[in-house]
């Protein structure tokens, strides 16, 4: 089964074969691709795409936005790097296609030796790794778009779709968080981590050369700048001004962030911590959390039995499934997590201080911005010790000053959360579609 296939049922796993073609392992039975039939409905066919990033966050945001769209104007289709998540989110199976995959999504393993200073450097070493890989990706997108024939593309973190749309002359809106949605007219990626003298593993110039080589081989116009790999005809950044790397360079208006829950301010008398991590891989992390003490609610997706027992014995409430954040967060005095943008934005909306243990460049940016605003504490995973983690948690939990400041910030910035981001985004996307 190849990119562009429409699936009727839920899929379980994607892997990459030695023949460099995609295949699916189906949980129940092998499925045959269904021929795409295109019908004219008098509406604009809008293709929502998602390529990079993991988890349910991207499709959850996409689902919230499409639920707000005027279906009399736009006819939504989907091309997703993980189509099974689209089906889980409730998308019509007949409109969900498998998007082409970049190397890291096909089983290619990469362990960086040096930190990236910008998103451009991160993409250079893990996505645009060679002209051959870029050409393969773009060729599949060109074929997919030629078959679907969308009137407009709404691209979430989708460099392949954006470059293919540019080559075919299809209007494309790059939308998403500020980290990967650059400002209009950007010619370079914002520098997020400043470290003088650091020589990147792979330069942005080398990546641009490979991208343009691939475009040239496909008979497409070359890019003028590396930033154009993720620029659309128009851009729609859905983020808080505090968390926008483009800052004052962005002249187009921001859209409010799309939150998973509509939340009010936290209760001043709340004493419970909410702790969320994907795993407990770092030994200092478990040691620090055990010493936190109740009341605390913990959800760690990949939690070994012995670690669960240690946390439970320490008096912490350990969940077996994701928490209902709508009910839990307003009663919390602090959130401890990696610094993911979704939970960070929810905590900011509630006025809850955060302790963030960052693991990548995006989380580093989010955590350092929140810390600089006096709304939380940041610890890099590489520099984390149990003592530093416990000290930060005790500060957030026991210091009334940071609690009051965070609540005051949330009150002063209510317009950044209301109206809801999904509704704002839907209206903006509809306006773009009517203009282009």
Short mmCIF file of C-alpha atoms in Angstrom, two decimals:
data_model
loop_
_atom_site.label_atom_id
_atom_site.label_comp_id
_atom_site.label_asym_id
_atom_site.label_seq_id
_atom_site.Cartn_x
_atom_site.Cartn_y
_atom_site.Cartn_z
CA UNK A 1 0.00 0.00 0.00
CA UNK A 2 1.36 3.38 -0.95
CA UNK A 3 1.00 7.02 -0.06
CA UNK A 4 -2.34 8.37 -1.19
CA UNK A 5 -4.26 5.19 -0.37
CA UNK A 6 -7.63 5.67 1.31
CA UNK A 7 -8.34 3.33 4.21
CA UNK A 8 -11.68 2.08 5.44
CA UNK A 9 -10.54 0.64 8.76
CA UNK A 10 -8.14 1.42 11.53
CA UNK A 11 -4.48 0.63 10.97
CA UNK A 12 -1.98 -0.32 13.64
CA UNK A 13 1.61 0.11 12.50
CA UNK A 14 3.67 1.49 9.65
CA UNK A 15 7.14 0.24 8.79
CA UNK A 16 9.74 0.72 6.08
CA UNK A 17 10.89 -2.15 3.89
CA UNK A 18 14.34 -2.74 2.40
CA UNK A 19 12.84 -2.01 -1.02
CA UNK A 20 12.09 1.56 0.14
CA UNK A 21 8.34 1.21 -0.25
CA UNK A 22 5.63 1.63 2.34
CA UNK A 23 3.72 -1.27 3.76
CA UNK A 24 1.13 -1.53 6.50
CA UNK A 25 0.61 -4.14 9.14
CA UNK A 26 -3.12 -4.32 9.69
CA UNK A 27 -4.48 -5.36 13.07
CA UNK A 28 -7.43 -7.41 11.80
CA UNK A 29 -7.20 -8.07 8.09
CA UNK A 30 -5.32 -6.87 5.05
CA UNK A 31 -7.15 -4.07 3.29
CA UNK A 32 -7.17 -3.28 -0.40
CA UNK A 33 -6.92 0.35 -1.50
CA UNK A 34 -10.16 1.87 -2.71
CA UNK A 35 -10.19 3.87 -5.90
CA UNK A 36 -10.64 7.59 -5.31
CA UNK A 37 -13.72 9.05 -6.97
CA UNK A 38 -13.88 12.82 -7.16
CA UNK A 39 -17.31 14.42 -7.27
CA UNK A 40 -18.05 18.06 -7.92
CA UNK A 41 -20.09 19.45 -5.03
CA UNK A 42 -19.80 23.15 -5.80
CA UNK A 43 -17.59 23.53 -2.73
CA UNK A 44 -13.85 24.11 -2.57
CA UNK A 45 -11.99 20.87 -1.98
CA UNK A 46 -9.72 21.57 1.00
CA UNK A 47 -6.94 19.06 1.69
CA UNK A 48 -5.70 19.10 5.29
CA UNK A 49 -2.18 17.68 5.54
CA UNK A 50 0.07 16.66 8.41
CA UNK A 51 3.57 15.25 8.02
CA UNK A 52 5.94 15.86 10.95
CA UNK A 53 5.48 15.45 14.69
CA UNK A 54 3.90 12.63 16.66
CA UNK A 55 0.99 11.83 18.92
CA UNK A 56 -2.66 12.82 18.77
CA UNK A 57 -2.08 16.55 19.14
CA UNK A 58 -1.98 17.44 15.45
CA UNK A 59 -5.10 15.48 14.47
CA UNK A 60 -6.95 16.67 17.58
CA UNK A 61 -6.35 20.29 16.58
CA UNK A 62 -7.28 19.47 12.98
CA UNK A 63 -10.49 17.82 14.15
CA UNK A 64 -11.46 20.84 16.26
CA UNK A 65 -10.86 23.21 13.35
CA UNK A 66 -12.74 21.16 10.76
CA UNK A 67 -15.69 20.80 13.12
CA UNK A 68 -15.99 24.62 13.03
CA UNK A 69 -15.76 24.92 9.23
CA UNK A 70 -18.72 25.93 7.10
CA UNK A 71 -19.22 22.68 5.15
CA UNK A 72 -21.27 24.58 2.58
CA UNK A 73 -18.07 26.34 1.51
CA UNK A 74 -15.28 23.82 2.08
CA UNK A 75 -15.14 20.08 1.45
CA UNK A 76 -12.42 18.69 3.80
CA UNK A 77 -10.11 15.80 2.89
CA UNK A 78 -7.10 14.59 4.86
CA UNK A 79 -3.57 13.36 4.02
CA UNK A 80 -1.91 12.29 7.27
CA UNK A 81 1.42 10.72 8.19
CA UNK A 82 -0.51 8.56 10.68
CA UNK A 83 -3.91 7.99 9.05
CA UNK A 84 -4.96 5.62 11.84
CA UNK A 85 -4.94 8.61 14.21
CA UNK A 86 -7.25 10.46 11.84
CA UNK A 87 -9.73 7.59 12.03
CA UNK A 88 -9.36 7.57 15.81
CA UNK A 89 -10.21 11.28 15.80
CA UNK A 90 -13.43 10.52 13.93
CA UNK A 91 -12.55 11.61 10.39
CA UNK A 92 -14.57 10.05 7.57
CA UNK A 93 -12.52 6.99 6.53
CA UNK A 94 -13.37 7.62 2.89
CA UNK A 95 -11.56 10.98 3.06
CA UNK A 96 -8.42 9.93 4.96
CA UNK A 97 -5.28 9.28 2.90
CA UNK A 98 -1.80 8.15 3.88
CA UNK A 99 0.69 10.97 3.43
CA UNK A 100 4.22 10.24 2.22
CA UNK A 101 6.76 9.72 4.99
CA UNK A 102 10.12 11.32 5.64
CA UNK A 103 13.14 9.12 6.58
CA UNK A 104 12.70 9.29 10.35
CA UNK A 105 9.10 8.12 9.99
CA UNK A 106 10.12 5.06 7.95
CA UNK A 107 12.34 3.45 10.55
CA UNK A 108 15.53 5.42 9.83
CA UNK A 109 17.20 5.98 13.19
CA UNK A 110 19.17 9.11 13.96
CA UNK A 111 20.84 10.16 17.19
CA UNK A 112 22.13 13.72 17.08
CA UNK A 113 25.64 14.32 18.35
CA UNK A 114 25.12 18.08 18.75
CA UNK A 115 22.07 20.18 19.64
CA UNK A 116 20.32 22.13 16.90
CA UNK A 117 20.11 25.88 17.27
CA UNK A 118 17.06 26.37 15.05
CA UNK A 119 14.23 24.39 13.55
CA UNK A 120 16.03 24.73 10.23
CA UNK A 121 19.08 22.90 11.57
CA UNK A 122 16.87 20.21 13.13
CA UNK A 123 15.13 19.64 9.77
CA UNK A 124 18.47 19.65 7.92
CA UNK A 125 19.84 16.72 9.90
CA UNK A 126 16.72 14.60 10.32
CA UNK A 127 14.33 15.41 7.43
CA UNK A 128 16.10 16.91 4.41
CA UNK A 129 18.97 14.45 4.75
CA UNK A 130 19.74 14.03 1.04
CA UNK A 131 18.58 15.13 -2.39
CA UNK A 132 17.39 11.58 -3.08
CA UNK A 133 15.17 11.47 0.00
CA UNK A 134 13.69 14.90 -0.74
CA UNK A 135 13.05 13.94 -4.36
CA UNK A 136 11.27 10.74 -3.32
CA UNK A 137 9.06 12.64 -0.89
CA UNK A 138 8.20 15.41 -3.34
CA UNK A 139 7.51 12.97 -6.16
CA UNK A 140 4.94 11.16 -4.02
CA UNK A 141 3.30 14.43 -2.98
CA UNK A 142 3.14 15.63 -6.60
CA UNK A 143 1.45 12.37 -7.59
CA UNK A 144 -0.97 12.51 -4.65
CA UNK A 145 -1.98 16.11 -5.34
CA UNK A 146 -2.41 15.39 -9.04
CA UNK A 147 -4.87 12.62 -8.15
CA UNK A 148 -6.82 14.50 -5.47
CA UNK A 149 -6.84 17.86 -7.29
CA UNK A 150 -7.50 20.03 -4.21
CA UNK A 151 -8.56 23.64 -4.64
CA UNK A 152 -6.60 24.65 -1.55
CA UNK A 153 -4.29 22.97 0.97
CA UNK A 154 -4.21 23.59 4.71
CA UNK A 155 -0.81 22.27 5.81
CA UNK A 156 0.12 21.48 9.41
CA UNK A 157 3.91 20.97 9.74
CA UNK A 158 4.01 19.64 6.16
CA UNK A 159 7.10 20.76 4.23
CA UNK A 160 6.63 18.16 1.49
CA UNK A 161 3.02 19.15 0.84
CA UNK A 162 3.90 22.86 0.88
CA UNK A 163 6.76 22.49 -1.60
CA UNK A 164 4.67 20.29 -3.91
CA UNK A 165 1.78 22.78 -3.75
CA UNK A 166 4.17 25.60 -4.64
CA UNK A 167 5.44 23.60 -7.63
CA UNK A 168 1.88 22.92 -8.87
CA UNK A 169 0.57 26.41 -8.19
CA UNK A 170 -2.00 25.24 -5.62
CA UNK A 171 -2.79 27.81 -2.88
CA UNK A 172 -1.54 26.48 0.46
CA UNK A 173 -1.96 27.83 3.98
CA UNK A 174 0.77 26.86 6.43
CA UNK A 175 -0.94 26.67 9.81
CA UNK A 176 0.08 25.48 13.26
CA UNK A 177 2.03 26.64 16.29
CA UNK A 178 4.52 29.47 16.00
CA UNK A 179 7.53 27.16 16.34
CA UNK A 180 7.09 25.79 12.81
CA UNK A 181 4.74 28.39 11.27
CA UNK A 182 7.07 31.16 10.19
CA UNK A 183 6.01 34.75 9.58
CA UNK A 184 5.01 36.04 6.15
CA UNK A 185 8.04 36.66 3.95
CA UNK A 186 10.49 34.86 6.25
CA UNK A 187 13.87 34.12 4.65
CA UNK A 188 15.46 32.32 7.59
CA UNK A 189 14.54 30.25 10.62
CA UNK A 190 14.55 32.03 13.99
CA UNK A 191 17.56 31.16 16.16
CA UNK A 192 16.13 29.52 19.27
CA UNK A 193 19.26 28.33 21.03
CA UNK A 194 22.18 30.73 20.96
CA UNK A 195 25.52 29.10 21.54
CA UNK A 196 28.47 30.96 19.99
CA UNK A 197 31.02 28.78 18.27
CA UNK A 198 28.78 25.73 17.87
CA UNK A 199 29.24 24.15 14.45
CA UNK A 200 26.04 22.33 13.37
CA UNK A 201 26.19 18.71 12.28
CA UNK A 202 24.56 19.69 9.01
CA UNK A 203 24.11 23.25 7.86
CA UNK A 204 20.94 24.85 6.57
CA UNK A 205 22.83 25.76 3.38
CA UNK A 206 23.60 22.09 2.73
CA UNK A 207 19.94 21.19 3.22
CA UNK A 208 18.79 23.93 0.84
CA UNK A 209 21.23 22.67 -1.79
CA UNK A 210 19.75 19.16 -1.55
CA UNK A 211 16.18 20.49 -1.65
CA UNK A 212 16.88 22.56 -4.74
CA UNK A 213 18.71 19.65 -6.38
CA UNK A 214 15.61 17.50 -5.87
CA UNK A 215 13.30 20.20 -7.20
CA UNK A 216 15.52 20.70 -10.23
CA UNK A 217 15.53 16.96 -10.96
CA UNK A 218 11.71 16.99 -10.86
CA UNK A 219 11.54 19.96 -13.24
CA UNK A 220 10.27 22.32 -10.52
CA UNK A 221 11.43 25.84 -9.71
CA UNK A 222 14.09 26.10 -7.01
CA UNK A 223 13.52 27.87 -3.70
CA UNK A 224 14.98 31.31 -3.04
CA UNK A 225 15.54 30.61 0.66
CA UNK A 226 15.61 27.65 3.02
CA UNK A 227 12.64 29.05 4.98
CA UNK A 228 10.43 28.48 1.93
CA UNK A 229 10.49 24.75 2.71
CA UNK A 230 7.75 25.38 5.29
CA UNK A 231 6.17 28.59 3.97
CA UNK A 232 2.76 28.58 2.32
CA UNK A 233 0.94 31.11 0.19
CA UNK A 234 -0.26 32.50 3.53
CA UNK A 235 0.59 31.64 7.15
CA UNK A 236 -1.67 31.15 10.17
CA UNK A 237 0.20 30.83 13.46
CA UNK A 238 -1.99 29.61 16.31
CA UNK A 239 -0.05 30.49 19.40
CA UNK A 240 0.38 32.92 22.26
CA UNK A 241 2.57 35.99 21.62
CA UNK A 242 4.74 34.75 24.48
CA UNK A 243 5.45 31.53 22.56
CA UNK A 244 6.02 32.90 19.06
CA UNK A 245 9.67 32.64 17.91
CA UNK A 246 9.03 35.13 15.09
CA UNK A 247 8.17 37.84 17.62
CA UNK A 248 8.09 41.33 16.14
CA UNK A 249 8.97 40.04 12.68
CA UNK A 250 5.44 38.67 12.39
CA UNK A 251 3.13 41.36 11.07
CA UNK A 252 0.13 39.16 10.27
CA UNK A 253 -2.22 38.65 13.25
CA UNK A 254 -1.85 35.59 15.45
CA UNK A 255 -4.70 33.16 16.01
CA UNK A 256 -5.48 32.03 19.55
CA UNK A 257 -4.06 28.59 20.41
CA UNK A 258 -6.36 25.61 19.96
CA UNK A 259 -6.82 24.08 23.42
CA UNK A 260 -8.03 20.57 24.12
CA UNK A 261 -10.32 21.85 26.89
CA UNK A 262 -12.14 25.07 27.69
CA UNK A 263 -10.91 25.91 31.18
CA UNK A 264 -11.43 28.66 33.71
CA UNK A 265 -8.88 29.95 36.18
CA UNK A 266 -7.47 27.58 38.78
CA UNK A 267 -8.65 27.74 42.36
CA UNK A 268 -6.29 29.68 44.65
CA UNK A 269 -6.69 27.04 47.37
CA UNK A 270 -5.58 24.16 45.13
CA UNK A 271 -2.63 22.11 46.42
CA UNK A 272 -2.55 19.16 44.01
CA UNK A 273 0.22 18.66 41.47
CA UNK A 274 -0.37 17.16 38.04
CA UNK A 275 2.63 15.24 36.69
CA UNK A 276 2.72 14.10 33.07
CA UNK A 277 5.57 12.32 31.27
CA UNK A 278 5.82 9.83 28.44
CA UNK A 279 8.23 7.52 30.25
CA UNK A 280 10.51 7.34 33.26
CA UNK A 281 13.72 6.75 31.29
CA UNK A 282 15.92 9.15 33.26
CA UNK A 283 16.71 7.63 36.70
CA UNK A 284 16.80 11.04 38.37
CA UNK A 285 13.25 11.69 37.23
CA UNK A 286 11.77 8.83 39.25
CA UNK A 287 13.93 9.66 42.26
CA UNK A 288 12.75 13.26 42.26
CA UNK A 289 9.06 12.40 41.79
CA UNK A 290 9.05 9.86 44.63
CA UNK A 291 10.17 12.60 46.99
CA UNK A 292 7.43 15.04 45.91
CA UNK A 293 4.77 13.78 48.31
CA UNK A 294 0.96 14.00 48.07
CA UNK A 295 -1.37 15.31 46.89
CA UNK A 296 -0.24 14.64 43.32
CA UNK A 297 -1.81 12.97 40.30
CA UNK A 298 0.61 11.20 37.97
CA UNK A 299 0.15 9.91 34.43
CA UNK A 300 3.20 8.33 32.79
CA UNK A 301 2.24 6.41 29.67
CA UNK A 302 5.10 3.90 29.68
CA UNK A 303 5.52 3.19 33.39
CA UNK A 304 7.16 -0.06 34.57
CA UNK A 305 5.50 -1.92 37.43
CA UNK A 306 8.31 -1.33 39.92
CA UNK A 307 8.27 2.42 39.25
CA UNK A 308 4.48 2.46 39.65
CA UNK A 309 4.80 0.77 43.04
CA UNK A 310 7.40 3.28 44.21
CA UNK A 311 5.20 6.22 43.25
CA UNK A 312 2.10 4.64 44.79
CA UNK A 313 3.97 3.80 47.99
CA UNK A 314 5.02 7.46 48.17
CA UNK A 315 1.34 8.44 48.31
CA UNK A 316 0.92 9.66 44.72
CA UNK A 317 -2.23 8.91 42.70
CA UNK A 318 -1.00 7.05 39.61
CA UNK A 319 -3.43 6.89 36.69
CA UNK A 320 -3.81 4.04 34.20
CA UNK A 321 -5.17 6.30 31.45
CA UNK A 322 -4.91 9.98 30.52
CA UNK A 323 -6.43 12.39 33.01
CA UNK A 324 -9.58 14.39 32.40
CA UNK A 325 -7.80 17.73 32.33
CA UNK A 326 -11.04 19.66 32.26
CA UNK A 327 -11.81 18.43 35.77
CA UNK A 328 -8.28 18.06 37.15
CA UNK A 329 -6.35 21.20 36.19
CA UNK A 330 -8.52 23.86 37.88
CA UNK A 331 -7.82 22.19 41.25
CA UNK A 332 -4.04 22.05 40.73
CA UNK A 333 -1.33 24.33 42.10
CA UNK A 334 1.31 23.20 39.60
CA UNK A 335 2.02 21.09 36.52
CA UNK A 336 5.21 19.06 36.00
CA UNK A 337 5.90 17.91 32.45
CA UNK A 338 8.23 17.99 29.43
CA UNK A 339 7.13 21.43 28.29
CA UNK A 340 4.87 20.28 25.47
CA UNK A 341 2.99 23.18 23.94
CA UNK A 342 -0.50 21.73 24.47
CA UNK A 343 -0.26 21.27 28.23
CA UNK A 344 1.83 24.43 28.61
CA UNK A 345 -0.91 26.49 26.95
CA UNK A 346 -3.61 24.87 29.10
CA UNK A 347 -1.64 25.63 32.28
CA UNK A 348 -1.14 29.24 31.17
CA UNK A 349 -4.86 29.59 30.46
CA UNK A 350 -5.64 28.31 33.97
CA UNK A 351 -2.98 30.40 35.68
CA UNK A 352 -1.02 27.38 36.93
CA UNK A 353 2.78 27.54 37.44
CA UNK A 354 4.81 24.87 35.66
CA UNK A 355 7.98 22.84 36.11
CA UNK A 356 9.25 21.84 32.66
CA UNK A 357 11.93 19.23 31.94
CA UNK A 358 12.66 19.88 28.27
CA UNK A 359 13.84 17.14 25.92
CA UNK A 360 14.04 18.83 22.50
CA UNK A 361 14.41 22.23 20.85
CA UNK A 362 10.69 23.07 20.73
CA UNK A 363 10.17 22.20 24.40
CA UNK A 364 13.34 24.10 25.30
CA UNK A 365 11.93 27.20 23.58
CA UNK A 366 8.54 26.86 25.30
CA UNK A 367 10.06 26.23 28.73
CA UNK A 368 12.61 29.06 28.58
CA UNK A 369 9.99 31.57 27.44
CA UNK A 370 7.62 30.59 30.27
CA UNK A 371 10.43 30.71 32.82
CA UNK A 372 11.61 34.12 31.58
CA UNK A 373 8.06 35.43 32.10
CA UNK A 374 8.13 34.24 35.72
CA UNK A 375 5.43 31.63 35.10
CA UNK A 376 7.41 28.47 35.81
CA UNK A 377 10.76 26.73 36.17
CA UNK A 378 12.83 25.05 33.45
CA UNK A 379 15.32 22.19 33.76
CA UNK A 380 16.99 20.63 30.74
CA UNK A 381 16.74 16.84 30.81
CA UNK A 382 20.51 16.54 30.29
CA UNK A 383 21.17 18.65 33.40
CA UNK A 384 18.41 17.28 35.60
CA UNK A 385 19.11 15.89 39.03
CA UNK A 386 16.58 14.63 41.56
CA UNK A 387 17.54 17.50 43.85
CA UNK A 388 17.05 20.18 41.19
CA UNK A 389 13.69 18.71 40.18
CA UNK A 390 12.47 18.51 43.76
CA UNK A 391 13.65 22.06 44.49
CA UNK A 392 11.74 23.43 41.48
CA UNK A 393 8.58 21.54 42.41
CA UNK A 394 8.72 22.75 46.00
CA UNK A 395 9.13 26.33 44.78
CA UNK A 396 6.09 26.11 42.49
CA UNK A 397 4.05 24.34 45.13
CA UNK A 398 4.93 26.46 48.13
CA UNK A 399 5.65 29.96 46.83
CA UNK A 400 2.54 32.13 46.75
CA UNK A 401 4.30 34.78 44.66
CA UNK A 402 4.59 32.67 41.51
CA UNK A 403 1.04 31.39 41.94
CA UNK A 404 -0.37 34.91 42.22
CA UNK A 405 1.73 36.15 39.30
CA UNK A 406 0.60 33.27 37.06
CA UNK A 407 -3.06 33.84 37.92
CA UNK A 408 -2.68 37.55 37.24
CA UNK A 409 -1.04 36.81 33.87
CA UNK A 410 -3.92 34.49 32.91
CA UNK A 411 -6.48 37.14 33.84
CA UNK A 412 -4.69 39.84 31.84
CA UNK A 413 -4.40 37.59 28.77
CA UNK A 414 -7.93 36.20 28.55
CA UNK A 415 -8.27 37.57 25.01
CA UNK A 416 -5.53 35.11 23.97
CA UNK A 417 -7.84 32.20 24.85
CA UNK A 418 -11.29 33.60 24.11
CA UNK A 419 -12.66 33.35 21.46
CA UNK A 420 -11.58 29.72 21.13
CA UNK A 421 -8.66 29.11 18.78
CA UNK A 422 -10.44 26.49 16.67
CA UNK A 423 -13.27 28.87 15.84
CA UNK A 424 -10.86 31.70 15.01
CA UNK A 425 -8.76 29.39 12.84
CA UNK A 426 -11.77 28.10 10.92
CA UNK A 427 -12.92 31.64 10.09
CA UNK A 428 -9.41 32.66 9.00
CA UNK A 429 -9.00 29.57 6.80
CA UNK A 430 -12.38 30.19 5.18
CA UNK A 431 -11.36 33.79 4.51
CA UNK A 432 -8.07 32.68 2.94
CA UNK A 433 -9.89 30.18 0.76
CA UNK A 434 -12.26 32.84 -0.55
CA UNK A 435 -9.40 35.27 -1.26
CA UNK A 436 -6.96 32.94 -3.03
#
